[in-house]
mmCIF file of C-alpha atoms and ligand atoms in Angstrom:
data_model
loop_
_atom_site.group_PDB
_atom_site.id
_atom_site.type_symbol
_atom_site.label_atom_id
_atom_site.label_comp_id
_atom_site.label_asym_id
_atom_site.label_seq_id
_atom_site.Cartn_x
_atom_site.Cartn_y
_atom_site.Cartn_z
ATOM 1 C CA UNK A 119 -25.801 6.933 3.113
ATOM 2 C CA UNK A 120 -23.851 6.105 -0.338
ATOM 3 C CA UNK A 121 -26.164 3.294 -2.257
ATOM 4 C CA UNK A 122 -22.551 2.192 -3.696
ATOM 5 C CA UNK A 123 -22.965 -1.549 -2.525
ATOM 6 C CA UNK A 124 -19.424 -3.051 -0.859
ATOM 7 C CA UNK A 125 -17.860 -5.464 -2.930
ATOM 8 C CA UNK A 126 -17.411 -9.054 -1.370
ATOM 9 C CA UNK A 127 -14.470 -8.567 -0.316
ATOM 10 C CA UNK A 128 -14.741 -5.228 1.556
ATOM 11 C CA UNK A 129 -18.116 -6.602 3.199
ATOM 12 C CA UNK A 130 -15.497 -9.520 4.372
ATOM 13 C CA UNK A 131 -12.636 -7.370 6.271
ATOM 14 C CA UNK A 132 -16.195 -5.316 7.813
ATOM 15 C CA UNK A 133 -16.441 -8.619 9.464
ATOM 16 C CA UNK A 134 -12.509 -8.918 10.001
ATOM 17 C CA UNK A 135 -13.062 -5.444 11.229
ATOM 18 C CA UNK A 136 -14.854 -6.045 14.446
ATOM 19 C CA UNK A 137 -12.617 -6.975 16.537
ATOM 20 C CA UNK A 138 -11.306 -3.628 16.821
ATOM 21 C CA UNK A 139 -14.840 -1.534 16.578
ATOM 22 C CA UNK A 140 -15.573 -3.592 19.996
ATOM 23 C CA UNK A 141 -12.054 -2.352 21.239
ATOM 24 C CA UNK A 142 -12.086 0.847 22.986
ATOM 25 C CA UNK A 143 -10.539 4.106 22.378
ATOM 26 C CA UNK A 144 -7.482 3.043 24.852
ATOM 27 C CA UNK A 145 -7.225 -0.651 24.023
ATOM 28 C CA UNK A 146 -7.256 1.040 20.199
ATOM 29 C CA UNK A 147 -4.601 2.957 20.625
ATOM 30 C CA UNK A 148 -2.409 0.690 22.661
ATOM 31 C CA UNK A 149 -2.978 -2.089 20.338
ATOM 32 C CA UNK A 150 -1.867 0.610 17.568
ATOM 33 C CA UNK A 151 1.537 1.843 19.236
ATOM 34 C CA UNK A 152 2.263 -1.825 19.943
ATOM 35 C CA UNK A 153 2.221 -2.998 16.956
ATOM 36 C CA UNK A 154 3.709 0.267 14.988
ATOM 37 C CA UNK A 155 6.769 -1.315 17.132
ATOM 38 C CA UNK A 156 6.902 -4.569 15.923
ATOM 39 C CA UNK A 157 6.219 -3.611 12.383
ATOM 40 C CA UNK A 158 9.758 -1.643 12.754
ATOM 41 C CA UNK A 159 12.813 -1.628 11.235
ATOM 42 C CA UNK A 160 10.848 -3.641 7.974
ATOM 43 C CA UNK A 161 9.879 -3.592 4.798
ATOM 44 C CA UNK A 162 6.468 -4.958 4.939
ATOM 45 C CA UNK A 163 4.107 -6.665 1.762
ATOM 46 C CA UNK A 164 0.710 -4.754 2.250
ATOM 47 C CA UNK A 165 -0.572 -8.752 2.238
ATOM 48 C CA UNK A 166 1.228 -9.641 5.131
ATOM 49 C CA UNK A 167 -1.384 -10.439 8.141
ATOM 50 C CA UNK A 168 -0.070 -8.269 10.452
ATOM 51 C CA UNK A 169 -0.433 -5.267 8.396
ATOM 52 C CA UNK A 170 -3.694 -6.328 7.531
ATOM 53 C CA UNK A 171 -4.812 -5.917 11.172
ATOM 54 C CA UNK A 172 -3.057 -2.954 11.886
ATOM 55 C CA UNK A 173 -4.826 -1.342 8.260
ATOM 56 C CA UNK A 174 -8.274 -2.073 10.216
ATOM 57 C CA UNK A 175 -7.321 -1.248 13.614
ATOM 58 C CA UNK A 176 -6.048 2.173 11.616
ATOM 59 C CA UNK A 177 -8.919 2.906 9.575
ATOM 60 C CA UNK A 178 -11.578 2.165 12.462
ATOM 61 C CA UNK A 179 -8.956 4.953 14.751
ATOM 62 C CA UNK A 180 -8.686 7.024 12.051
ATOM 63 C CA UNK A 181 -12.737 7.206 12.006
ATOM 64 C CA UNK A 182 -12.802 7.624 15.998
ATOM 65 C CA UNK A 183 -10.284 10.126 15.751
ATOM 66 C CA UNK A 184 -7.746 7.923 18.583
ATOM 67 C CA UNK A 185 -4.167 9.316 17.682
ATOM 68 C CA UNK A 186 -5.747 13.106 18.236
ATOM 69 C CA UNK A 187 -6.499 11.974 21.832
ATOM 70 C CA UNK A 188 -3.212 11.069 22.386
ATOM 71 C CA UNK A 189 -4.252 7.872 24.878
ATOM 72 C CA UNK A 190 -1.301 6.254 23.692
ATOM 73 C CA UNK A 191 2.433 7.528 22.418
ATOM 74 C CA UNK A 192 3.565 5.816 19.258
ATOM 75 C CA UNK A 193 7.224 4.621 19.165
ATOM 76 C CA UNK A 194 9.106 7.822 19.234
ATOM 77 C CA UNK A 195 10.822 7.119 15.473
ATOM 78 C CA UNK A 196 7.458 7.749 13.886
ATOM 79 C CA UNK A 197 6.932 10.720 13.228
ATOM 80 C CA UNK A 198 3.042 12.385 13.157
ATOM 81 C CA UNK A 199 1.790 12.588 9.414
ATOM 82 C CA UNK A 200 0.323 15.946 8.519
ATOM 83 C CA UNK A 201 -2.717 14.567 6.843
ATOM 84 C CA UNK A 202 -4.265 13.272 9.667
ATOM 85 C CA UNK A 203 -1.518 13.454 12.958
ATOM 86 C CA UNK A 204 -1.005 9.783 13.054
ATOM 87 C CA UNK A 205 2.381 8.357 13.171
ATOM 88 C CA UNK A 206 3.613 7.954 9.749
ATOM 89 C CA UNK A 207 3.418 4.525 8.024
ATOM 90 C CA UNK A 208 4.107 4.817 4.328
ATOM 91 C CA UNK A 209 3.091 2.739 1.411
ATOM 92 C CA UNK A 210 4.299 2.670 -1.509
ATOM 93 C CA UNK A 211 2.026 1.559 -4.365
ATOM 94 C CA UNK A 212 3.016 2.072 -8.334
ATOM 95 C CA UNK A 213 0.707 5.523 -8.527
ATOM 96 C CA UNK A 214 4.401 6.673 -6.541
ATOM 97 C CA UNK A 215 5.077 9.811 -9.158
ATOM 98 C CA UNK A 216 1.327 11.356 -9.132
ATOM 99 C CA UNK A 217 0.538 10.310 -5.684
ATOM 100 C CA UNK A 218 3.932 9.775 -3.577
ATOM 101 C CA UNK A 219 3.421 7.691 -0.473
ATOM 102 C CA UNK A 220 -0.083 7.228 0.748
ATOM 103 C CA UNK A 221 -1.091 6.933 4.581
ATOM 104 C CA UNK A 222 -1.952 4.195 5.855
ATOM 105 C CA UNK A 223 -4.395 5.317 8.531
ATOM 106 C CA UNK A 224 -6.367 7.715 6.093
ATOM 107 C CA UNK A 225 -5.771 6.592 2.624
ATOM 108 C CA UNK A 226 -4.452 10.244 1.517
ATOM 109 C CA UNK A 227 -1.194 11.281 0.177
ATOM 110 C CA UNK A 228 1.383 10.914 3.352
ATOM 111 C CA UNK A 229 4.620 11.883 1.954
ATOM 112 C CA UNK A 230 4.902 14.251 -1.324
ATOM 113 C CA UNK A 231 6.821 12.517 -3.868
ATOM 114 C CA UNK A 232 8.825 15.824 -4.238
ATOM 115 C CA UNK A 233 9.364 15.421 -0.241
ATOM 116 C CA UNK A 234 11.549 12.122 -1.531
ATOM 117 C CA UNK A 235 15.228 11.798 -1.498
ATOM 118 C CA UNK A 236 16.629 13.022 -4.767
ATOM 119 C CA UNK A 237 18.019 9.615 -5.286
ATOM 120 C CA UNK A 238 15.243 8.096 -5.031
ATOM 121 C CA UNK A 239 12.814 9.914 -7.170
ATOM 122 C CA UNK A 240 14.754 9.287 -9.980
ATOM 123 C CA UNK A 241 14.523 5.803 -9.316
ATOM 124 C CA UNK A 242 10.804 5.666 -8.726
ATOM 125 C CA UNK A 243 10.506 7.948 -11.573
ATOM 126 C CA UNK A 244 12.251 5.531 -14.335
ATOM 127 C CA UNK A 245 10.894 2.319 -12.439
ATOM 128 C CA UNK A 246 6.992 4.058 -12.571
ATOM 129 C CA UNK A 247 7.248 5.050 -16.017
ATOM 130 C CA UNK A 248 8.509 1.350 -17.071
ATOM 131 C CA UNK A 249 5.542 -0.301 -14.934
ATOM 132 C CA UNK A 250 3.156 1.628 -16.296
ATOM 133 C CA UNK A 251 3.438 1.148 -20.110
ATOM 134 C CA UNK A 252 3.113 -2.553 -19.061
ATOM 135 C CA UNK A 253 0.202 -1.686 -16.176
ATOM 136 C CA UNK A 254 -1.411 0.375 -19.878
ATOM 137 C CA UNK A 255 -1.894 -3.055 -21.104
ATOM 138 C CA UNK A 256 -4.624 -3.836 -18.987
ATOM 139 C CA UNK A 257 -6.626 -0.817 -20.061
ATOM 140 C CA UNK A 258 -5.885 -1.555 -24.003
ATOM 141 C CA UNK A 259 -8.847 -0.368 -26.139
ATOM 142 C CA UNK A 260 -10.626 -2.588 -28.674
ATOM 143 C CA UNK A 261 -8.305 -1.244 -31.277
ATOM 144 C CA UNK A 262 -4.705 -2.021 -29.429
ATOM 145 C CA UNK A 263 -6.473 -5.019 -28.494
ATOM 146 C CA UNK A 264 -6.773 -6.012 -32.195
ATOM 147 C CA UNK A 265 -3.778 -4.864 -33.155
ATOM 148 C CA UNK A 266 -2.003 -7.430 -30.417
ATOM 149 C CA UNK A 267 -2.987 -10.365 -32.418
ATOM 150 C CA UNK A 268 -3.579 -12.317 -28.920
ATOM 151 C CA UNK A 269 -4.568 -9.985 -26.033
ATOM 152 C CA UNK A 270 -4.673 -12.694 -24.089
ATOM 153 C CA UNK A 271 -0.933 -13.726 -24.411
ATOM 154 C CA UNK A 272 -0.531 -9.905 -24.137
ATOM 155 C CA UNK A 273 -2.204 -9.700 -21.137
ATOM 156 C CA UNK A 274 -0.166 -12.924 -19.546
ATOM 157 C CA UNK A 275 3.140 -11.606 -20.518
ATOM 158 C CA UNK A 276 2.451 -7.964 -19.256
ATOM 159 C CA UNK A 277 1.324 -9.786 -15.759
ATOM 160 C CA UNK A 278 4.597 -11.561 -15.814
ATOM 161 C CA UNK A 279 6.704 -8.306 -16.754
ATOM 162 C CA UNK A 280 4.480 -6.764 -13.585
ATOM 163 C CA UNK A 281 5.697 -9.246 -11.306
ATOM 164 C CA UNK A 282 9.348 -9.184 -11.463
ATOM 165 C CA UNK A 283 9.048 -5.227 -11.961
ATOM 166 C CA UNK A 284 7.508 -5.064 -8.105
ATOM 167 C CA UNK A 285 9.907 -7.649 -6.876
ATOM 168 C CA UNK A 286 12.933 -5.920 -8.588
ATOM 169 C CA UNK A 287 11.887 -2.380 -7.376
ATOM 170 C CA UNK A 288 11.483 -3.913 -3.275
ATOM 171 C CA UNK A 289 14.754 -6.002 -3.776
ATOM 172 C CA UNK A 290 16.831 -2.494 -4.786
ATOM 173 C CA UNK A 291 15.153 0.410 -3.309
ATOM 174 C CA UNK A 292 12.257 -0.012 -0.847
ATOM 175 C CA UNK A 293 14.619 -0.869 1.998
ATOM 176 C CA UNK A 294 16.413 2.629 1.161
ATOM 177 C CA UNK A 295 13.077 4.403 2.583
ATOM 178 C CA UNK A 296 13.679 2.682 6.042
ATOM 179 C CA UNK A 297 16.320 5.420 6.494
ATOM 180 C CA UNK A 298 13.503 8.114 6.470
ATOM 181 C CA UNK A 299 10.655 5.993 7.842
ATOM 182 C CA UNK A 300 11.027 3.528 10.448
ATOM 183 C CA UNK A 301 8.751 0.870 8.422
ATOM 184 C CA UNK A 302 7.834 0.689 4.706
ATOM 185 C CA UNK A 303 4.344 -1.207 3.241
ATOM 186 C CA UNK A 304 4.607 -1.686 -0.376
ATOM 187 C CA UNK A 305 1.182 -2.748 -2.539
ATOM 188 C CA UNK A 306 1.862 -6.319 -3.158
ATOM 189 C CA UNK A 307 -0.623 -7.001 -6.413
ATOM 190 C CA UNK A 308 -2.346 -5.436 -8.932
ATOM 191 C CA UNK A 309 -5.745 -6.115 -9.304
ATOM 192 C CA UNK A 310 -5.889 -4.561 -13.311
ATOM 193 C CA UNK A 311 -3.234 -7.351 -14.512
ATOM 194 C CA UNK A 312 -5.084 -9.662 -11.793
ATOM 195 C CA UNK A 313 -1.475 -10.025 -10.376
ATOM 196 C CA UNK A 314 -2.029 -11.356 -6.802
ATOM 197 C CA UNK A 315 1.147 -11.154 -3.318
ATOM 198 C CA UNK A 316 1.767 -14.953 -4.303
ATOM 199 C CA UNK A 317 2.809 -13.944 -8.114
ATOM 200 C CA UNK A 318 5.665 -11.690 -6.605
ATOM 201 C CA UNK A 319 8.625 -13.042 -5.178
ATOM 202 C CA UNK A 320 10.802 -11.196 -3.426
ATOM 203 C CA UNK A 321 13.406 -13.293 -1.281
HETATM 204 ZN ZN1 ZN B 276 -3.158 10.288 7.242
#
C-alpha cells in the first residue's frame, strides 16, 4: 500500500465512487455503454456531472477489467482505445503537444498527438505554446517573481489570460474533434492559476 495520503478531495469522489463499486460487472458495463450514448455527438466540460459519473463508473471498470469481458457493446461509433480496449473517450487538457489526448477510463495517453489531423496540430500547437508561457507564470521563481513588481497582479492577470485562452480554443476547435471521436471532454480549470469550470465561459 502507497502511504501517499488522498487529498480531500479525492477521499470525497471515493465516497461519490460507491455507487458504482456496489454495481456489478453487468450493471457496470450497461450503465457505461448507456451513457457513452448520451454523452454523444458533444463537446463535454470535464466538470459537467455527467462526466463526472461516467469518470468513476470508468475508473472503478477500468480496475475490474469490464470492457475486456465484453458484457456490454458500446455504441458502435466508439471505437476501442489501444491503451486499455475501452471505447475511446478523449480529453483534451493543455499538456495536448507532449501528451495528446488522454483516456478517460485509464488516465494514459489515448490518441498520439501526431495521430491528430494535420489541421489541427498546428492549431493545438500555436494555442499550447501561447497557454503555456501564461500557465509558466504560476511556477515563476523567487527571482521572476521579483522582477514582476506585483506577482500577485501577475498572477490575476495570467488567470484571466488562462480563461479566455480555454474558452477561445473550445469555441474554435474542440468541436472539430467530434468528426474523429464521437464525444470530446476538455479539462475545464487549472488548478496552478487556481482557475476553476465557473471562470471559463464558453457559450
Ligand atoms: Zn485507456
Amino acid at each position: 500500500m502507497s502511504e501517499a495520503k488522498e487529498s480531500p478531495v479525492d477521499q470525497l469522489w471515493e465516497e461519490y465512487g460507491s455507487i458504482f463499486r456496489e454495481f456489478d460487472d453487468l450493471t457496470l458495463a450497461r450503465w457505461m455503454a448507456q451513457t457513452l450514448g448520451q454523452l454523444r455527438g458533444r463537446v463535454w466540460r470535464m466538470s459537467h456531472p455527467l462526466v463526472g459519473a461516467y469518470r468513476l463508473a470508468a475508473q472503478i471498470g477500468h480496475d475490474r477489467q469490464v470492457w475486456l469481458k465484453r458484457l456490454a457493446n458500446a455504441p458502435a461509433d466508439y471505437r476501442e482505445a489501444e491503451c486499455c480496449r475501452a471505447p475511446l473517450l478523449p480529453l483534451f487538457t493543455r499538456d495536448v503537444v507532449e501528451s495528446g489526448l488522454l483516456c478517460l477510463h485509464c488516465g494514459v495517453t489515448a490518441v498520439p498527438f501526431d495521430d491528430l489531423p494535420a489541421q489541427l496540430q498546428n492549431a493545438f500547437r500555436k494555442w499550447a505554446a501561447d497557454y503555456s508561457e501564461i500557465h509558466d507564470v504560476a511556477h515563476w521563481d523567487d527571482r521572476q517573481r521579483k522582477q514582476s513588481g506585483n506577482y500577485d497582479h501577475a498572477l490575476d492577470e495570467a488567470a484571466t489570460r488562462a480563461e479566455k485562452l480555454l474558452a477561445r480554443i473550445v469555441r474554435t476547435h474542440l468541436s472539430k474533434l467530434l468528426d474523429p471521436f464521437p464525444a470530446v471532454v476538455w479539462e475545464d480549470q487549472d488548478e496552478c492559476l487556481d482557475v476553476r469550470p465557473e471562470d471559463i465561459t464558453v457559450a
